[in-house]
Amino acid sequence: MPRLKNRLHERFAWLVAEGMDRKAAYAKLCPYVSDPATLGYKVYHRPEVKSRIGEIQSEVHCRSLMAIDEKRDQFRQMIEGTLPTKLTRRRDGTVEAVYDMLGALIADAKLAGEFDGPKPQSKDAEISMTFEIYPRNHPNPPREWMDTALVSQETAS
């Protein structure tokens, strides 16, 4: 399918095909509109735009430099430590190799679809703390604050 005649639709199709959501893509192309979510929805559901997005995505997948199994193999070598994850060339001519095994492991898990990301921590309703902070030369600090002693707990061995 050739390029779309409407330049806005063509650029929108490319942004959505690259992974941007409809609202963000339309807001990037037309930052002055008041409701980019609705307009992005309308443009996305046009038949020529949908077919163009599918065509762009299939074209991009065909052009990938490496197959997924080759990428996974390189990540495996990075995790084992036989292949560096980053090479840095310095001005004096030396090359510094970085072996980030944890980063390679996370990237491999993301590629395999096994990584969910950091879990949100649940807030415990039973814990609450209140802090009262007095400056160094406060004229009238509370008496309990002045008479307290530091208490440390002993650890069991």
PDB file of C-alpha atoms in Angstrom:
ATOM      1  CA  MET A   1       0.000   0.000   0.000  1.00  0.00           C
ATOM      2  CA  PRO A   2       1.439   3.416  -0.862  1.00  0.00           C
ATOM      3  CA  ARG A   3       1.756   6.243   1.608  1.00  0.00           C
ATOM      4  CA  LEU A   4      -1.444   7.851   2.779  1.00  0.00           C
ATOM      5  CA  LYS A   5      -2.348  11.127   1.078  1.00  0.00           C
ATOM      6  CA  ASN A   6      -3.115  12.811   4.376  1.00  0.00           C
ATOM      7  CA  ARG A   7       0.259  13.549   5.997  1.00  0.00           C
ATOM      8  CA  LEU A   8      -1.259  13.654   9.476  1.00  0.00           C
ATOM      9  CA  HIS A   9      -2.713  10.169   9.025  1.00  0.00           C
ATOM     10  CA  GLU A  10       0.587   8.842   7.646  1.00  0.00           C
ATOM     11  CA  ARG A  11       2.640  10.224  10.536  1.00  0.00           C
ATOM     12  CA  PHE A  12       0.017   9.008  13.011  1.00  0.00           C
ATOM     13  CA  ALA A  13       0.212   5.510  11.512  1.00  0.00           C
ATOM     14  CA  TRP A  14       4.007   5.478  11.873  1.00  0.00           C
ATOM     15  CA  LEU A  15       3.870   6.594  15.516  1.00  0.00           C
ATOM     16  CA  VAL A  16       1.248   3.989  16.425  1.00  0.00           C
ATOM     17  CA  ALA A  17       3.135   1.280  14.526  1.00  0.00           C
ATOM     18  CA  GLU A  18       6.272   2.133  16.516  1.00  0.00           C
ATOM     19  CA  GLY A  19       4.415   1.488  19.773  1.00  0.00           C
ATOM     20  CA  MET A  20       2.994   4.833  20.855  1.00  0.00           C
ATOM     21  CA  ASP A  21      -0.621   4.846  22.032  1.00  0.00           C
ATOM     22  CA  ARG A  22      -3.295   6.713  20.065  1.00  0.00           C
ATOM     23  CA  LYS A  23      -3.707   9.638  22.453  1.00  0.00           C
ATOM     24  CA  ALA A  24       0.031  10.302  22.782  1.00  0.00           C
ATOM     25  CA  ALA A  25       0.561  10.008  19.018  1.00  0.00           C
ATOM     26  CA  TYR A  26      -2.188  12.491  18.209  1.00  0.00           C
ATOM     27  CA  ALA A  27      -1.051  14.837  20.996  1.00  0.00           C
ATOM     28  CA  LYS A  28       2.491  14.755  19.596  1.00  0.00           C
ATOM     29  CA  LEU A  29       1.296  15.598  16.083  1.00  0.00           C
ATOM     30  CA  CYS A  30      -1.286  18.192  17.136  1.00  0.00           C
ATOM     31  CA  PRO A  31      -0.345  19.554  20.552  1.00  0.00           C
ATOM     32  CA  TYR A  32      -2.916  22.365  20.354  1.00  0.00           C
ATOM     33  CA  VAL A  33      -6.069  20.180  20.293  1.00  0.00           C
ATOM     34  CA  SER A  34      -8.235  20.015  23.393  1.00  0.00           C
ATOM     35  CA  ASP A  35      -9.161  16.307  23.229  1.00  0.00           C
ATOM     36  CA  PRO A  36      -6.413  14.212  21.621  1.00  0.00           C
ATOM     37  CA  ALA A  37      -7.858  10.942  22.956  1.00  0.00           C
ATOM     38  CA  THR A  38     -11.100  11.240  20.972  1.00  0.00           C
ATOM     39  CA  LEU A  39      -9.419  12.492  17.810  1.00  0.00           C
ATOM     40  CA  GLY A  40      -6.751   9.783  18.033  1.00  0.00           C
ATOM     41  CA  TYR A  41      -9.492   7.183  18.417  1.00  0.00           C
ATOM     42  CA  LYS A  42     -11.290   8.475  15.326  1.00  0.00           C
ATOM     43  CA  VAL A  43      -8.153   8.524  13.166  1.00  0.00           C
ATOM     44  CA  TYR A  44      -7.089   5.072  14.383  1.00  0.00           C
ATOM     45  CA  HIS A  45     -10.410   3.501  13.394  1.00  0.00           C
ATOM     46  CA  ARG A  46     -10.315   4.763   9.808  1.00  0.00           C
ATOM     47  CA  PRO A  47      -9.894   1.703   7.560  1.00  0.00           C
ATOM     48  CA  GLU A  48      -7.011   3.095   5.500  1.00  0.00           C
ATOM     49  CA  VAL A  49      -5.107   4.105   8.652  1.00  0.00           C
ATOM     50  CA  LYS A  50      -5.598   0.669  10.262  1.00  0.00           C
ATOM     51  CA  SER A  51      -4.381  -1.137   7.147  1.00  0.00           C
ATOM     52  CA  ARG A  52      -1.401   1.235   6.876  1.00  0.00           C
ATOM     53  CA  ILE A  53      -0.461   0.571  10.524  1.00  0.00           C
ATOM     54  CA  GLY A  54      -0.588  -3.181   9.895  1.00  0.00           C
ATOM     55  CA  GLU A  55       1.541  -2.788   6.773  1.00  0.00           C
ATOM     56  CA  ILE A  56       4.135  -0.669   8.581  1.00  0.00           C
ATOM     57  CA  GLN A  57       4.337  -3.159  11.454  1.00  0.00           C
ATOM     58  CA  SER A  58       4.836  -6.116   9.123  1.00  0.00           C
ATOM     59  CA  GLU A  59       7.446  -4.159   7.179  1.00  0.00           C
ATOM     60  CA  VAL A  60       9.332  -3.309  10.360  1.00  0.00           C
ATOM     61  CA  HIS A  61       9.243  -6.956  11.545  1.00  0.00           C
ATOM     62  CA  CYS A  62      10.633  -8.131   8.201  1.00  0.00           C
ATOM     63  CA  ARG A  63      13.520  -5.654   8.414  1.00  0.00           C
ATOM     64  CA  SER A  64      14.725  -6.659  11.865  1.00  0.00           C
ATOM     65  CA  LEU A  65      18.457  -7.219  11.957  1.00  0.00           C
ATOM     66  CA  MET A  66      18.416 -10.318  14.117  1.00  0.00           C
ATOM     67  CA  ALA A  67      15.940 -13.042  14.795  1.00  0.00           C
ATOM     68  CA  ILE A  68      14.716 -13.451  18.353  1.00  0.00           C
ATOM     69  CA  ASP A  69      16.714 -16.655  18.874  1.00  0.00           C
ATOM     70  CA  GLU A  70      19.942 -14.826  17.902  1.00  0.00           C
ATOM     71  CA  LYS A  71      19.139 -12.037  20.361  1.00  0.00           C
ATOM     72  CA  ARG A  72      18.413 -14.549  23.109  1.00  0.00           C
ATOM     73  CA  ASP A  73      21.721 -16.302  22.361  1.00  0.00           C
ATOM     74  CA  GLN A  74      23.640 -13.027  22.707  1.00  0.00           C
ATOM     75  CA  PHE A  75      21.859 -12.292  25.973  1.00  0.00           C
ATOM     76  CA  ARG A  76      22.777 -15.803  27.186  1.00  0.00           C
ATOM     77  CA  GLN A  77      26.450 -15.071  26.456  1.00  0.00           C
ATOM     78  CA  MET A  78      26.189 -11.732  28.291  1.00  0.00           C
ATOM     79  CA  ILE A  79      24.602 -13.441  31.301  1.00  0.00           C
ATOM     80  CA  GLU A  80      27.370 -16.072  31.344  1.00  0.00           C
ATOM     81  CA  GLY A  81      29.973 -13.302  31.206  1.00  0.00           C
ATOM     82  CA  THR A  82      31.611 -14.357  27.934  1.00  0.00           C
ATOM     83  CA  LEU A  83      30.356 -11.309  26.020  1.00  0.00           C
ATOM     84  CA  PRO A  84      30.506  -7.745  27.415  1.00  0.00           C
ATOM     85  CA  THR A  85      27.283  -5.774  27.620  1.00  0.00           C
ATOM     86  CA  LYS A  86      28.965  -2.444  26.899  1.00  0.00           C
ATOM     87  CA  LEU A  87      32.247  -1.309  25.351  1.00  0.00           C
ATOM     88  CA  THR A  88      33.534   2.201  25.955  1.00  0.00           C
ATOM     89  CA  ARG A  89      36.388   3.661  23.928  1.00  0.00           C
ATOM     90  CA  ARG A  90      38.314   6.345  25.747  1.00  0.00           C
ATOM     91  CA  ARG A  91      40.276   9.208  24.258  1.00  0.00           C
ATOM     92  CA  ASP A  92      43.609   7.669  25.199  1.00  0.00           C
ATOM     93  CA  GLY A  93      42.777   4.612  23.053  1.00  0.00           C
ATOM     94  CA  THR A  94      41.896   2.156  25.790  1.00  0.00           C
ATOM     95  CA  VAL A  95      38.712   0.152  25.682  1.00  0.00           C
ATOM     96  CA  GLU A  96      36.693  -0.508  28.822  1.00  0.00           C
ATOM     97  CA  ALA A  97      34.404  -3.554  28.856  1.00  0.00           C
ATOM     98  CA  VAL A  98      31.419  -3.684  31.208  1.00  0.00           C
ATOM     99  CA  TYR A  99      29.818  -7.019  32.132  1.00  0.00           C
ATOM    100  CA  ASP A 100      26.331  -6.213  33.435  1.00  0.00           C
ATOM    101  CA  MET A 101      24.913  -9.693  33.957  1.00  0.00           C
ATOM    102  CA  LEU A 102      21.823  -8.531  35.844  1.00  0.00           C
ATOM    103  CA  GLY A 103      20.934  -6.014  33.125  1.00  0.00           C
ATOM    104  CA  ALA A 104      21.309  -8.698  30.449  1.00  0.00           C
ATOM    105  CA  LEU A 105      19.168 -11.084  32.499  1.00  0.00           C
ATOM    106  CA  ILE A 106      16.394  -8.488  32.838  1.00  0.00           C
ATOM    107  CA  ALA A 107      16.546  -7.648  29.114  1.00  0.00           C
ATOM    108  CA  ASP A 108      16.327 -11.341  28.226  1.00  0.00           C
ATOM    109  CA  ALA A 109      13.352 -11.801  30.545  1.00  0.00           C
ATOM    110  CA  LYS A 110      11.611  -8.802  28.976  1.00  0.00           C
ATOM    111  CA  LEU A 111      12.226 -10.195  25.490  1.00  0.00           C
ATOM    112  CA  ALA A 112      10.814 -13.565  26.545  1.00  0.00           C
ATOM    113  CA  GLY A 113       7.770 -11.910  28.154  1.00  0.00           C
ATOM    114  CA  GLU A 114       8.650 -13.258  31.592  1.00  0.00           C
ATOM    115  CA  PHE A 115       9.362  -9.909  33.271  1.00  0.00           C
ATOM    116  CA  ASP A 116       6.449  -8.056  34.845  1.00  0.00           C
ATOM    117  CA  GLY A 117       8.464  -5.150  36.174  1.00  0.00           C
ATOM    118  CA  PRO A 118       8.625  -3.908  39.725  1.00  0.00           C
ATOM    119  CA  LYS A 119       5.609  -4.812  41.826  1.00  0.00           C
ATOM    120  CA  PRO A 120       3.787  -1.888  43.437  1.00  0.00           C
ATOM    121  CA  GLN A 121       4.103  -1.998  47.175  1.00  0.00           C
ATOM    122  CA  SER A 122       0.860  -2.127  49.086  1.00  0.00           C
ATOM    123  CA  LYS A 123       0.340   0.517  51.705  1.00  0.00           C
ATOM    124  CA  ASP A 124      -0.245  -0.788  55.207  1.00  0.00           C
ATOM    125  CA  ALA A 125      -3.001   1.181  56.923  1.00  0.00           C
ATOM    126  CA  GLU A 126      -1.790   0.225  60.414  1.00  0.00           C
ATOM    127  CA  ILE A 127       1.501   2.084  60.246  1.00  0.00           C
ATOM    128  CA  SER A 128       1.536   5.826  60.741  1.00  0.00           C
ATOM    129  CA  MET A 129       4.291   8.089  61.972  1.00  0.00           C
ATOM    130  CA  THR A 130       4.221  11.679  63.083  1.00  0.00           C
ATOM    131  CA  PHE A 131       7.377  13.715  63.349  1.00  0.00           C
ATOM    132  CA  GLU A 132       7.766  16.953  65.247  1.00  0.00           C
ATOM    133  CA  ILE A 133      10.959  18.745  64.374  1.00  0.00           C
ATOM    134  CA  TYR A 134      12.261  21.587  66.469  1.00  0.00           C
ATOM    135  CA  PRO A 135      15.093  23.836  65.360  1.00  0.00           C
ATOM    136  CA  ARG A 136      18.368  23.862  67.268  1.00  0.00           C
ATOM    137  CA  ASN A 137      17.715  27.050  69.235  1.00  0.00           C
ATOM    138  CA  HIS A 138      13.995  26.627  69.811  1.00  0.00           C
ATOM    139  CA  PRO A 139      12.971  28.775  72.798  1.00  0.00           C
ATOM    140  CA  ASN A 140      10.631  26.239  74.347  1.00  0.00           C
ATOM    141  CA  PRO A 141      11.176  22.585  73.300  1.00  0.00           C
ATOM    142  CA  PRO A 142       8.929  19.982  74.940  1.00  0.00           C
ATOM    143  CA  ARG A 143      10.264  18.457  78.149  1.00  0.00           C
ATOM    144  CA  GLU A 144       9.842  14.840  76.894  1.00  0.00           C
ATOM    145  CA  TRP A 145      12.011  15.655  73.934  1.00  0.00           C
ATOM    146  CA  MET A 146      14.801  16.962  76.119  1.00  0.00           C
ATOM    147  CA  ASP A 147      14.688  14.067  78.640  1.00  0.00           C
ATOM    148  CA  THR A 148      14.658  11.128  76.217  1.00  0.00           C
ATOM    149  CA  ALA A 149      17.556   8.717  75.937  1.00  0.00           C
ATOM    150  CA  LEU A 150      18.554   6.700  72.898  1.00  0.00           C
ATOM    151  CA  VAL A 151      17.473   3.069  73.301  1.00  0.00           C
ATOM    152  CA  SER A 152      18.926   0.377  71.077  1.00  0.00           C
ATOM    153  CA  GLN A 153      17.667  -3.161  70.817  1.00  0.00           C
ATOM    154  CA  GLU A 154      20.025  -6.043  71.284  1.00  0.00           C
ATOM    155  CA  THR A 155      20.171  -8.509  68.441  1.00  0.00           C
ATOM    156  CA  ALA A 156      19.839 -12.223  69.121  1.00  0.00           C
ATOM    157  CA  SER A 157      22.892 -14.180  68.080  1.00  0.00           C
TER     158      SER A 157
END
